[in-house]
PDB file of C-alpha atoms and ligand atoms in Angstrom:
ATOM      1  CA  MET A  14       3.762  19.323   3.093  1.00 62.00           C
ATOM      2  CA  PRO A  15      -0.225  18.809   3.603  1.00 69.00           C
ATOM      3  CA  SER A  16      -1.810  16.881   0.798  1.00 81.00           C
ATOM      4  CA  GLU A  17      -6.223  17.250   0.749  1.00 91.00           C
ATOM      5  CA  HIS A  18      -6.291  13.413  -0.407  1.00 95.00           C
ATOM      6  CA  ILE A  19      -4.277  12.847   2.921  1.00 97.00           C
ATOM      7  CA  GLN A  20      -6.207  14.133   6.420  1.00 97.00           C
ATOM      8  CA  GLN A  21      -4.488  13.850   8.974  1.00 96.00           C
ATOM      9  CA  GLN A  22      -5.305  13.897  13.148  1.00 96.00           C
ATOM     10  CA  ILE A  23      -4.030  12.946  15.869  1.00 97.00           C
ATOM     11  CA  GLN A  24      -6.121  10.750  19.098  1.00 97.00           C
ATOM     12  CA  ASP A  25      -5.171   8.621  21.409  1.00 96.00           C
ATOM     13  CA  ARG A  26      -1.713   8.740  20.957  1.00 97.00           C
ATOM     14  CA  ILE A  27      -2.680   7.949  17.659  1.00 98.00           C
ATOM     15  CA  LEU A  28      -1.315   9.826  14.300  1.00 98.00           C
ATOM     16  CA  ILE A  29      -4.640   8.764  11.957  1.00 98.00           C
ATOM     17  CA  LEU A  30      -3.665   9.074   8.702  1.00 98.00           C
ATOM     18  CA  GLU A  31      -6.539   8.666   6.234  1.00 98.00           C
ATOM     19  CA  ILE A  32      -6.510   8.446   2.105  1.00 98.00           C
ATOM     20  CA  SER A  33      -9.432  10.499   1.035  1.00 97.00           C
ATOM     21  CA  ARG A  34      -9.185  11.589  -3.175  1.00 97.00           C
ATOM     22  CA  ARG A  35     -13.314  10.070  -3.586  1.00 97.00           C
ATOM     23  CA  ASP A  36     -13.368  10.883  -7.250  1.00 96.00           C
ATOM     24  CA  ARG A  37     -10.494   8.833  -8.423  1.00 97.00           C
ATOM     25  CA  LYS A  38     -10.851   5.863  -6.319  1.00 98.00           C
ATOM     26  CA  ASN A  39      -8.546   7.117  -3.807  1.00 98.00           C
ATOM     27  CA  ALA A  40      -5.563   7.029  -5.967  1.00 98.00           C
ATOM     28  CA  LEU A  41      -2.270   7.957  -4.718  1.00 97.00           C
ATOM     29  CA  ASN A  42      -0.489  10.871  -6.464  1.00 96.00           C
ATOM     30  CA  GLN A  43       3.303  12.139  -5.830  1.00 94.00           C
ATOM     31  CA  ALA A  44       1.291  14.600  -3.184  1.00 95.00           C
ATOM     32  CA  ALA A  45      -0.670  12.016  -1.098  1.00 97.00           C
ATOM     33  CA  TYR A  46       2.644   9.950  -0.902  1.00 97.00           C
ATOM     34  CA  ILE A  47       4.930  13.503   0.619  1.00 96.00           C
ATOM     35  CA  ALA A  48       1.630  13.728   3.110  1.00 97.00           C
ATOM     36  CA  LEU A  49       1.757  10.090   3.742  1.00 98.00           C
ATOM     37  CA  ILE A  50       5.836   9.865   4.246  1.00 98.00           C
ATOM     38  CA  GLU A  51       5.862  13.754   6.488  1.00 97.00           C
ATOM     39  CA  GLY A  52       3.265  12.220   8.873  1.00 97.00           C
ATOM     40  CA  LEU A  53       5.767   8.843   9.028  1.00 98.00           C
ATOM     41  CA  ASP A  54       8.565  10.834   9.533  1.00 98.00           C
ATOM     42  CA  GLU A  55       6.193  12.933  12.342  1.00 97.00           C
ATOM     43  CA  ALA A  56       5.247   9.703  14.001  1.00 97.00           C
ATOM     44  CA  GLU A  57       8.464   8.235  14.156  1.00 96.00           C
ATOM     45  CA  ILE A  58      10.041  11.363  16.355  1.00 97.00           C
ATOM     46  CA  ASN A  59       7.035  12.102  18.827  1.00 97.00           C
ATOM     47  CA  SER A  60       7.113  10.978  21.295  1.00 94.00           C
ATOM     48  CA  ASP A  61       2.946  12.151  22.105  1.00 96.00           C
ATOM     49  CA  ILE A  62       2.195   9.428  19.520  1.00 98.00           C
ATOM     50  CA  SER A  63       2.511   5.689  19.150  1.00 98.00           C
ATOM     51  CA  VAL A  64       0.760   4.195  16.327  1.00 98.00           C
ATOM     52  CA  VAL A  65       0.109   5.277  12.782  1.00 98.00           C
ATOM     53  CA  LEU A  66      -4.034   4.578  11.483  1.00 98.00           C
ATOM     54  CA  ILE A  67      -3.960   3.884   7.859  1.00 98.00           C
ATOM     55  CA  LYS A  68      -7.495   4.098   6.607  1.00 98.00           C
ATOM     56  CA  GLY A  69      -9.629   4.978   3.595  1.00 98.00           C
ATOM     57  CA  GLN A  70     -12.930   4.708   3.908  1.00 98.00           C
ATOM     58  CA  HIS A  71     -15.654   2.137   5.654  1.00 97.00           C
ATOM     59  CA  ASP A  72     -15.831   1.219   1.254  1.00 98.00           C
ATOM     60  CA  LEU A  73     -13.129   2.669  -0.315  1.00 98.00           C
ATOM     61  CA  PHE A  74      -9.111   1.725   0.654  1.00 98.00           C
ATOM     62  CA  SER A  75      -7.181   3.105  -1.950  1.00 98.00           C
ATOM     63  CA  SER A  76      -6.732   2.558  -6.263  1.00 98.00           C
ATOM     64  CA  GLY A  77      -2.834   2.226  -5.977  1.00 97.00           C
ATOM     65  CA  ASN A  78      -0.808   4.756  -7.802  1.00 96.00           C
ATOM     66  CA  ASP A  79      -2.472   7.006  -9.675  1.00 96.00           C
ATOM     67  CA  ILE A  80      -1.926   6.154 -13.241  1.00 94.00           C
ATOM     68  CA  LYS A  81      -2.152   9.187 -14.640  1.00 94.00           C
ATOM     69  CA  ASP A  82       1.133  10.098 -12.493  1.00 93.00           C
ATOM     70  CA  PHE A  83       2.931   6.409 -13.651  1.00 90.00           C
ATOM     71  CA  LEU A  84       2.612   7.937 -17.764  1.00 91.00           C
ATOM     72  CA  ASN A  85       4.149  11.625 -16.719  1.00 91.00           C
ATOM     73  CA  ARG A  86       6.230  10.731 -14.876  1.00 88.00           C
ATOM     74  CA  ASP A  87       9.451  13.253 -13.874  1.00 86.00           C
ATOM     75  CA  PRO A  88      12.763  10.820 -15.489  1.00 81.00           C
ATOM     76  CA  ASN A  89      14.718  13.204 -12.887  1.00 84.00           C
ATOM     77  CA  GLN A  90      13.361  12.714 -10.549  1.00 86.00           C
ATOM     78  CA  GLU A  91      12.543   9.131  -7.891  1.00 88.00           C
ATOM     79  CA  PRO A  92       8.884   8.944  -7.960  1.00 90.00           C
ATOM     80  CA  LYS A  93       7.296   9.549  -4.231  1.00 94.00           C
ATOM     81  CA  GLY A  94       5.709   6.021  -4.023  1.00 94.00           C
ATOM     82  CA  ARG A  95       8.926   4.392  -3.720  1.00 93.00           C
ATOM     83  CA  VAL A  96      10.869   6.338  -1.295  1.00 95.00           C
ATOM     84  CA  PHE A  97       6.962   6.021   0.663  1.00 97.00           C
ATOM     85  CA  LEU A  98       7.317   1.629   0.406  1.00 96.00           C
ATOM     86  CA  LYS A  99      10.877   2.433   1.255  1.00 96.00           C
ATOM     87  CA  ARG A 100       9.928   4.537   4.978  1.00 97.00           C
ATOM     88  CA  ILE A 101       6.814   2.591   6.005  1.00 98.00           C
ATOM     89  CA  ALA A 102       9.215  -0.548   6.001  1.00 97.00           C
ATOM     90  CA  ARG A 103      11.730   0.885   8.158  1.00 97.00           C
ATOM     91  CA  PHE A 104       9.541   2.712  10.297  1.00 98.00           C
ATOM     92  CA  ARG A 105       9.665   1.580  13.984  1.00 97.00           C
ATOM     93  CA  LYS A 106       6.508   2.128  15.439  1.00 98.00           C
ATOM     94  CA  PRO A 107       3.186  -0.049  15.194  1.00 98.00           C
ATOM     95  CA  ILE A 108       1.186   0.344  12.702  1.00 98.00           C
ATOM     96  CA  VAL A 109      -2.880  -0.106  12.152  1.00 98.00           C
ATOM     97  CA  ALA A 110      -4.698  -0.364   8.546  1.00 98.00           C
ATOM     98  CA  ALA A 111      -8.292  -0.781   8.312  1.00 98.00           C
ATOM     99  CA  VAL A 112      -9.914  -1.295   4.916  1.00 98.00           C
ATOM    100  CA  GLY A 113     -12.789  -1.428   2.926  1.00 98.00           C
ATOM    101  CA  GLY A 114     -13.573  -1.901  -0.978  1.00 98.00           C
ATOM    102  CA  ASP A 115     -10.877  -1.428  -3.365  1.00 98.00           C
ATOM    103  CA  ALA A 116      -7.436  -2.132  -2.136  1.00 98.00           C
ATOM    104  CA  VAL A 117      -5.597  -2.533  -5.321  1.00 98.00           C
ATOM    105  CA  GLY A 118      -1.534  -2.415  -5.897  1.00 97.00           C
ATOM    106  CA  ILE A 119       0.051  -0.461  -4.137  1.00 98.00           C
ATOM    107  CA  GLY A 120      -3.222  -0.522  -1.692  1.00 98.00           C
ATOM    108  CA  THR A 121      -2.606  -3.722  -1.049  1.00 98.00           C
ATOM    109  CA  THR A 122       1.378  -4.073  -0.779  1.00 98.00           C
ATOM    110  CA  LEU A 123       1.366  -0.902   1.717  1.00 98.00           C
ATOM    111  CA  LEU A 124      -0.577  -3.587   4.256  1.00 98.00           C
ATOM    112  CA  LEU A 125       2.240  -6.118   4.077  1.00 98.00           C
ATOM    113  CA  HIS A 126       4.464  -3.349   6.650  1.00 98.00           C
ATOM    114  CA  CYS A 127       1.089  -3.094   8.878  1.00 98.00           C
ATOM    115  CA  ASP A 128       1.602  -5.112  11.713  1.00 98.00           C
ATOM    116  CA  PHE A 129      -1.966  -5.783  12.114  1.00 98.00           C
ATOM    117  CA  VAL A 130      -4.659  -5.281   8.952  1.00 98.00           C
ATOM    118  CA  LEU A 131      -8.491  -4.827   9.695  1.00 98.00           C
ATOM    119  CA  ALA A 132     -10.830  -5.492   6.617  1.00 98.00           C
ATOM    120  CA  ALA A 133     -14.303  -5.278   6.386  1.00 98.00           C
ATOM    121  CA  ASN A 134     -16.385  -8.258   4.214  1.00 98.00           C
ATOM    122  CA  ASN A 135     -16.632  -6.200   1.342  1.00 98.00           C
ATOM    123  CA  ALA A 136     -12.939  -5.281   0.704  1.00 98.00           C
ATOM    124  CA  ARG A 137     -11.267  -6.267  -2.534  1.00 98.00           C
ATOM    125  CA  PHE A 138      -7.518  -6.267  -3.019  1.00 98.00           C
ATOM    126  CA  GLN A 139      -4.996  -6.771  -6.358  1.00 98.00           C
ATOM    127  CA  LEU A 140      -1.772  -6.886  -7.240  1.00 98.00           C
ATOM    128  CA  SER A 141      -2.425  -6.058 -10.537  1.00 95.00           C
ATOM    129  CA  PHE A 142       1.324  -5.646 -11.651  1.00 97.00           C
ATOM    130  CA  VAL A 143       1.728  -7.819 -14.409  1.00 97.00           C
ATOM    131  CA  ASN A 144      -2.018  -6.887 -15.676  1.00 96.00           C
ATOM    132  CA  LEU A 145      -0.176  -3.693 -15.676  1.00 96.00           C
ATOM    133  CA  GLY A 146       3.099  -4.820 -17.755  1.00 96.00           C
ATOM    134  CA  LEU A 147       4.891  -4.083 -14.435  1.00 97.00           C
ATOM    135  CA  CYS A 148       6.405  -6.366 -10.947  1.00 97.00           C
ATOM    136  CA  PRO A 149       6.172  -6.535  -7.343  1.00 97.00           C
ATOM    137  CA  GLU A 150       7.120  -3.404  -5.608  1.00 96.00           C
ATOM    138  CA  GLY A 151       7.335  -3.251  -1.806  1.00 96.00           C
ATOM    139  CA  GLY A 152       9.059  -6.254  -1.118  1.00 97.00           C
ATOM    140  CA  SER A 153       5.878  -7.972  -2.106  1.00 98.00           C
ATOM    141  CA  SER A 154       7.821 -10.535  -4.200  1.00 98.00           C
ATOM    142  CA  TYR A 155      10.230 -11.404  -0.832  1.00 98.00           C
ATOM    143  CA  LEU A 156       7.331 -10.879   1.501  1.00 98.00           C
ATOM    144  CA  LEU A 157       3.829 -12.895   0.155  1.00 98.00           C
ATOM    145  CA  PRO A 158       5.850 -16.456  -0.859  1.00 98.00           C
ATOM    146  CA  LEU A 159       6.848 -15.821   2.901  1.00 97.00           C
ATOM    147  CA  ILE A 160       3.650 -15.309   3.999  1.00 97.00           C
ATOM    148  CA  ALA A 161       1.436 -16.713   1.936  1.00 98.00           C
ATOM    149  CA  GLY A 162       3.439 -19.810   0.784  1.00 98.00           C
ATOM    150  CA  SER A 163       4.411 -20.240  -3.184  1.00 98.00           C
ATOM    151  CA  LYS A 164       1.528 -21.472  -4.758  1.00 98.00           C
ATOM    152  CA  LEU A 165      -1.143 -18.678  -3.086  1.00 98.00           C
ATOM    153  CA  ALA A 166       1.935 -16.194  -3.891  1.00 98.00           C
ATOM    154  CA  ASN A 167       1.793 -16.771  -7.329  1.00 98.00           C
ATOM    155  CA  GLU A 168      -1.654 -16.919  -8.003  1.00 98.00           C
ATOM    156  CA  LEU A 169      -1.644 -13.357  -6.576  1.00 98.00           C
ATOM    157  CA  LEU A 170       0.775 -12.025  -8.147  1.00 98.00           C
ATOM    158  CA  LEU A 171       1.068 -13.646 -11.570  1.00 98.00           C
ATOM    159  CA  ILE A 172      -2.806 -14.127 -11.872  1.00 98.00           C
ATOM    160  CA  GLY A 173      -3.475 -10.498 -10.192  1.00 97.00           C
ATOM    161  CA  LYS A 174      -7.222 -11.120  -9.890  1.00 98.00           C
ATOM    162  CA  PRO A 175      -9.400  -9.892  -7.337  1.00 98.00           C
ATOM    163  CA  PHE A 176      -9.518 -11.567  -3.638  1.00 98.00           C
ATOM    164  CA  ASP A 177     -11.083 -11.180  -0.355  1.00 98.00           C
ATOM    165  CA  ALA A 178     -10.740 -10.348   2.475  1.00 98.00           C
ATOM    166  CA  GLN A 179     -11.516 -14.291   3.554  1.00 98.00           C
ATOM    167  CA  ILE A 180      -8.177 -15.467   0.160  1.00 98.00           C
ATOM    168  CA  ALA A 181      -6.635 -11.894   2.217  1.00 98.00           C
ATOM    169  CA  LYS A 182      -6.235 -13.600   5.720  1.00 98.00           C
ATOM    170  CA  ASN A 183      -5.544 -17.079   4.468  1.00 98.00           C
ATOM    171  CA  ALA A 184      -2.632 -15.256   2.857  1.00 98.00           C
ATOM    172  CA  GLY A 185      -1.598 -13.487   5.976  1.00 98.00           C
ATOM    173  CA  ILE A 186      -1.996 -10.022   4.965  1.00 98.00           C
ATOM    174  CA  VAL A 187      -5.565  -9.374   6.664  1.00 98.00           C
ATOM    175  CA  SER A 188      -5.665  -9.747  11.280  1.00 98.00           C
ATOM    176  CA  SER A 189      -9.181  -9.948  11.206  1.00 98.00           C
ATOM    177  CA  ILE A 190     -12.949  -9.196   9.107  1.00 98.00           C
ATOM    178  CA  TRP A 191     -15.447  -7.390  10.507  1.00 98.00           C
ATOM    179  CA  THR A 192     -18.696  -5.587   8.503  1.00 98.00           C
ATOM    180  CA  PRO A 193     -18.221  -2.461   6.447  1.00 98.00           C
ATOM    181  CA  GLU A 194     -20.239  -0.481   9.906  1.00 97.00           C
ATOM    182  CA  GLU A 195     -17.619  -2.162  12.523  1.00 98.00           C
ATOM    183  CA  VAL A 196     -13.921  -1.999  10.756  1.00 98.00           C
ATOM    184  CA  MET A 197     -13.067   1.605  11.550  1.00 98.00           C
ATOM    185  CA  GLU A 198     -14.174   1.692  14.655  1.00 98.00           C
ATOM    186  CA  GLN A 199     -12.243  -2.331  15.855  1.00 98.00           C
ATOM    187  CA  ALA A 200      -9.222  -0.881  13.707  1.00 98.00           C
ATOM    188  CA  HIS A 201      -9.601   2.702  16.239  1.00 98.00           C
ATOM    189  CA  GLN A 202      -9.849   0.542  19.663  1.00 98.00           C
ATOM    190  CA  LEU A 203      -6.858  -1.971  18.289  1.00 98.00           C
ATOM    191  CA  ALA A 204      -4.916   0.685  17.965  1.00 98.00           C
ATOM    192  CA  LYS A 205      -5.533   2.870  20.796  1.00 98.00           C
ATOM    193  CA  GLU A 206      -5.025  -1.003  23.469  1.00 98.00           C
ATOM    194  CA  LEU A 207      -1.738  -0.682  21.735  1.00 98.00           C
ATOM    195  CA  ALA A 208      -1.092   2.876  22.669  1.00 98.00           C
ATOM    196  CA  ASP A 209      -1.496   2.370  26.221  1.00 98.00           C
ATOM    197  CA  LYS A 210       0.955   0.083  26.121  1.00 98.00           C
ATOM    198  CA  PRO A 211       5.433   1.592  27.094  1.00 97.00           C
ATOM    199  CA  LEU A 212       6.515   3.035  23.698  1.00 96.00           C
ATOM    200  CA  ASP A 213       9.701   1.525  23.986  1.00 96.00           C
ATOM    201  CA  ALA A 214       8.619  -2.117  24.948  1.00 97.00           C
ATOM    202  CA  LEU A 215       6.675  -1.366  21.433  1.00 97.00           C
ATOM    203  CA  LEU A 216       9.188  -0.450  19.707  1.00 97.00           C
ATOM    204  CA  THR A 217      11.596  -2.795  20.873  1.00 98.00           C
ATOM    205  CA  THR A 218       8.754  -5.813  20.663  1.00 98.00           C
ATOM    206  CA  LYS A 219       8.137  -4.726  16.884  1.00 98.00           C
ATOM    207  CA  ALA A 220      12.008  -4.389  16.041  1.00 97.00           C
ATOM    208  CA  LEU A 221      12.580  -8.260  17.409  1.00 98.00           C
ATOM    209  CA  LEU A 222       9.897  -9.358  15.204  1.00 97.00           C
ATOM    210  CA  LYS A 223      11.239  -8.288  12.269  1.00 97.00           C
ATOM    211  CA  LYS A 224      14.865  -8.503  12.796  1.00 96.00           C
ATOM    212  CA  SER A 225      15.258 -11.666  11.304  1.00 96.00           C
ATOM    213  CA  PHE A 226      14.039 -10.242   7.640  1.00 95.00           C
ATOM    214  CA  GLN A 227      13.982  -6.536   7.628  1.00 95.00           C
ATOM    215  CA  SER A 228      18.088  -6.803   5.809  1.00 95.00           C
ATOM    216  CA  HIS A 229      16.413  -8.892   3.303  1.00 96.00           C
ATOM    217  CA  LEU A 230      12.914  -6.902   2.414  1.00 96.00           C
ATOM    218  CA  ASN A 231      15.190  -4.260   1.762  1.00 95.00           C
ATOM    219  CA  GLN A 232      17.734  -5.320  -0.329  1.00 96.00           C
ATOM    220  CA  THR A 233      14.062  -6.843  -2.180  1.00 97.00           C
ATOM    221  CA  ILE A 234      12.591  -3.167  -2.329  1.00 96.00           C
ATOM    222  CA  ASP A 235      15.344  -2.026  -3.742  1.00 95.00           C
ATOM    223  CA  GLU A 236      15.357  -4.716  -6.633  1.00 96.00           C
ATOM    224  CA  GLU A 237      12.170  -4.824  -7.378  1.00 97.00           C
ATOM    225  CA  LEU A 238      12.461  -0.919  -8.282  1.00 94.00           C
ATOM    226  CA  VAL A 239      15.474  -1.430 -10.778  1.00 94.00           C
ATOM    227  CA  GLU A 240      12.614  -3.498 -12.601  1.00 96.00           C
ATOM    228  CA  PHE A 241       9.687  -1.829 -11.930  1.00 94.00           C
ATOM    229  CA  SER A 242      11.353   1.591 -13.404  1.00 92.00           C
ATOM    230  CA  ARG A 243      12.497  -0.555 -16.224  1.00 94.00           C
ATOM    231  CA  LEU A 244       9.101  -2.105 -16.744  1.00 95.00           C
ATOM    232  CA  LEU A 245       7.458   1.352 -16.637  1.00 93.00           C
ATOM    233  CA  ASN A 246       9.058   2.214 -19.919  1.00 91.00           C
ATOM    234  CA  THR A 247       8.147  -0.707 -22.308  1.00 94.00           C
ATOM    235  CA  PRO A 248       6.005  -0.222 -24.818  1.00 94.00           C
ATOM    236  CA  ALA A 249       3.714  -2.950 -22.918  1.00 95.00           C
ATOM    237  CA  SER A 250       3.125  -1.159 -20.101  1.00 96.00           C
ATOM    238  CA  THR A 251       2.366   2.333 -21.584  1.00 95.00           C
ATOM    239  CA  GLU A 252      -0.481   0.992 -23.887  1.00 95.00           C
ATOM    240  CA  ILE A 253      -1.860  -0.870 -20.838  1.00 96.00           C
ATOM    241  CA  MET A 254      -2.184   2.840 -18.421  1.00 95.00           C
ATOM    242  CA  SER A 255      -3.027   4.715 -21.486  1.00 96.00           C
ATOM    243  CA  ALA A 256      -5.708   2.403 -22.710  1.00 96.00           C
ATOM    244  CA  PHE A 257      -7.219   2.493 -18.939  1.00 95.00           C
ATOM    245  CA  LEU A 258      -7.397   6.233 -18.860  1.00 94.00           C
ATOM    246  CA  GLU A 259      -9.127   6.073 -22.318  1.00 96.00           C
ATOM    247  CA  LYS A 260     -11.049   3.309 -21.832  1.00 96.00           C
ATOM    248  CA  ARG A 261     -10.826   1.480 -24.334  1.00 96.00           C
ATOM    249  CA  PRO A 262      -9.241  -2.176 -24.953  1.00 95.00           C
ATOM    250  CA  PRO A 263      -4.891  -1.987 -24.555  1.00 95.00           C
ATOM    251  CA  ASP A 264      -3.509  -3.055 -28.046  1.00 94.00           C
ATOM    252  CA  LYS A 265      -1.401  -6.717 -27.336  1.00 94.00           C
ATOM    253  CA  SER A 266       1.069  -6.407 -30.343  1.00 93.00           C
ATOM    254  CA  THR A 267       3.320  -5.164 -27.969  1.00 87.00           C
ATOM    255  CA  PHE A 268       2.890  -7.641 -25.000  1.00 91.00           C
ATOM    256  CA  ASN A 269       5.381 -10.514 -26.699  1.00 81.00           C
ATOM    257  CA  LEU A 270       8.724  -8.433 -26.315  1.00 73.00           C
ATOM    258  CA  MET A 271      11.153  -9.238 -24.002  1.00 72.00           C
ATOM    259  CA  LYS A 272      14.355  -7.382 -22.348  1.00 69.00           C
TER     260      LYS A 272
HETATM  261  N1  LIG B 328      -4.985   6.327 -11.317  1.00 82.21           N
HETATM  262  C1  LIG B 328      -6.030   7.071 -11.755  1.00 82.21           C
HETATM  263  N2  LIG B 328      -6.734   7.700 -11.980  1.00 82.21           N
HETATM  264  C2  LIG B 328      -8.129   6.595 -11.714  1.00 82.21           C
HETATM  265  C3  LIG B 328      -7.190   5.336 -10.888  1.00 82.21           C
HETATM  266  C4  LIG B 328      -5.833   5.246 -10.435  1.00 82.21           C
HETATM  267  N3  LIG B 328      -4.912   4.136 -10.015  1.00 82.21           N
HETATM  268  N4  LIG B 328      -8.574   3.904 -10.822  1.00 82.21           N
HETATM  269  C5  LIG B 328      -9.559   4.605 -10.545  1.00 82.21           C
HETATM  270  N5  LIG B 328      -8.954   6.113 -10.970  1.00 82.21           N
HETATM  271  C6  LIG B 328     -10.429   6.905 -11.641  1.00 82.21           C
HETATM  272  C7  LIG B 328     -10.774   6.328 -13.222  1.00 82.21           C
HETATM  273  O1  LIG B 328     -10.295   6.815 -14.386  1.00 82.21           O
HETATM  274  C8  LIG B 328     -12.262   6.985 -12.827  1.00 82.21           C
HETATM  275  O2  LIG B 328     -12.233   8.266 -14.003  1.00 82.21           O
HETATM  276  P1  LIG B 328     -13.180   8.858 -14.427  1.00 82.21           P
HETATM  277  O3  LIG B 328     -14.103   9.698 -13.619  1.00 82.21           O
HETATM  278  O4  LIG B 328     -12.739  10.631 -15.583  1.00 82.21           O
HETATM  279  O5  LIG B 328     -13.881   8.268 -15.624  1.00 82.21           O
HETATM  280  C9  LIG B 328     -12.599   7.382 -11.821  1.00 82.21           C
HETATM  281  O6  LIG B 328     -10.806   7.264 -11.182  1.00 82.21           O
HETATM  282  C10 LIG B 328     -13.993   6.321 -11.075  1.00 82.21           C
HETATM  283  O7  LIG B 328     -12.992   4.993 -11.583  1.00 82.21           O
HETATM  284  P2  LIG B 328     -13.748   3.091 -12.156  1.00 82.21           P
HETATM  285  O8  LIG B 328     -12.776   2.671 -12.695  1.00 82.21           O
HETATM  286  O9  LIG B 328     -14.876   4.135 -12.444  1.00 82.21           O
HETATM  287  O10 LIG B 328     -14.650   3.203 -10.585  1.00 82.21           O
HETATM  288  P3  LIG B 328     -14.752   1.377 -10.374  1.00 82.21           P
HETATM  289  O11 LIG B 328     -15.741   1.871  -8.979  1.00 82.21           O
HETATM  290  O12 LIG B 328     -15.520   1.027 -11.910  1.00 82.21           O
HETATM  291  O13 LIG B 328     -13.735   0.612 -10.488  1.00 82.21           O
HETATM  292  C11 LIG B 328     -11.065   0.271  -9.297  1.00 82.21           C
HETATM  293  C12 LIG B 328     -12.810   0.831  -9.198  1.00 82.21           C
HETATM  294  C13 LIG B 328      -9.815   0.416  -8.649  1.00 82.21           C
HETATM  295  C14 LIG B 328     -11.137  -1.354  -9.599  1.00 82.21           C
HETATM  296  C15 LIG B 328     -10.609   1.007 -11.348  1.00 82.21           C
HETATM  297  O14 LIG B 328     -11.186   2.168 -10.785  1.00 82.21           O
HETATM  298  C16 LIG B 328      -9.186   0.768 -11.244  1.00 82.21           C
HETATM  299  O15 LIG B 328      -9.288  -0.637 -11.712  1.00 82.21           O
HETATM  300  N6  LIG B 328      -8.658   1.342 -11.485  1.00 82.21           N
HETATM  301  C17 LIG B 328      -7.749   1.247 -11.302  1.00 82.21           C
HETATM  302  C18 LIG B 328      -6.452   0.364 -10.545  1.00 82.21           C
HETATM  303  C19 LIG B 328      -5.087   0.430 -11.061  1.00 82.21           C
HETATM  304  O16 LIG B 328      -4.636  -0.789 -11.535  1.00 82.21           O
HETATM  305  N7  LIG B 328      -3.904   1.153 -10.063  1.00 82.21           N
HETATM  306  C20 LIG B 328      -2.490   0.628 -10.131  1.00 82.21           C
HETATM  307  C21 LIG B 328      -1.875  -0.562  -9.489  1.00 82.21           C
HETATM  308  S1  LIG B 328      -0.208  -0.263  -9.378  1.00 82.21           S
END
């Protein structure tokens, strides 16, 4: 299903998925996730596509899940954000990401499943889940300590403050840092370099690189989703998200409730 918020284009054997919803800071809604999932599905089976490039614009990647969608979710439907995370974690072809500006929540988590992440020096990442009364998703509670070390992972996931491209590089989230003017072109060049290689060799190498941790990653994603769904229904999370949309500070009297 096409989404006006995800622009798709095939060029040089690269499927380019561009997040484009500037008035909501590129927040991802259900239709955007469906378009991303369908893009990945198509890229995986289409032998004319070797590589996926995920990007926003040079000054904005994504403000994460649409907060209104979190509050208005249908309890009888699996949220598409979850389906997307499971899909990208199992995607078999190489993924390159180009990030400039804000990359919040799933806007950062999804990068852990990209094989190369090129960031502009204006990029600002944030794993803000705890601040929303939520917990990590997309396997980040497993992958981040693995690639960043536990102390840096604690800082990024338990404090949840924004961090810059250099810290993201130190944490193993980012591969290389560019200026905002360079980052999109560099990401395209890298994707093109990958797309010129024999596809079977690329797929086999990616599978081998992920073999030692893929099954634990899949298991963690499922476990996180159980907790994430539970926390979404807590008074603290509902209050924090309502407060964000109403542009007021949250009432903290809900914060000390435990399961
Ligand atoms: N979901 C829904 N709407 C969002 C959004 C999101 N994730 N992020 C931003 N918006 C909306 C804002 O409510 C605002 O709407 P308005 O024009 O009706 O006032 C508009 O987009 C612009 O956002 P604003 O906060 O004014 O932009 P900013 O440049 O000052 O800040 C961010 C940018 C990304 C830092 C900030 O918008 C933010 O923190 N967003 C929420 C991030 C988040 O918590 N995501 C969920 C992670 S699980």
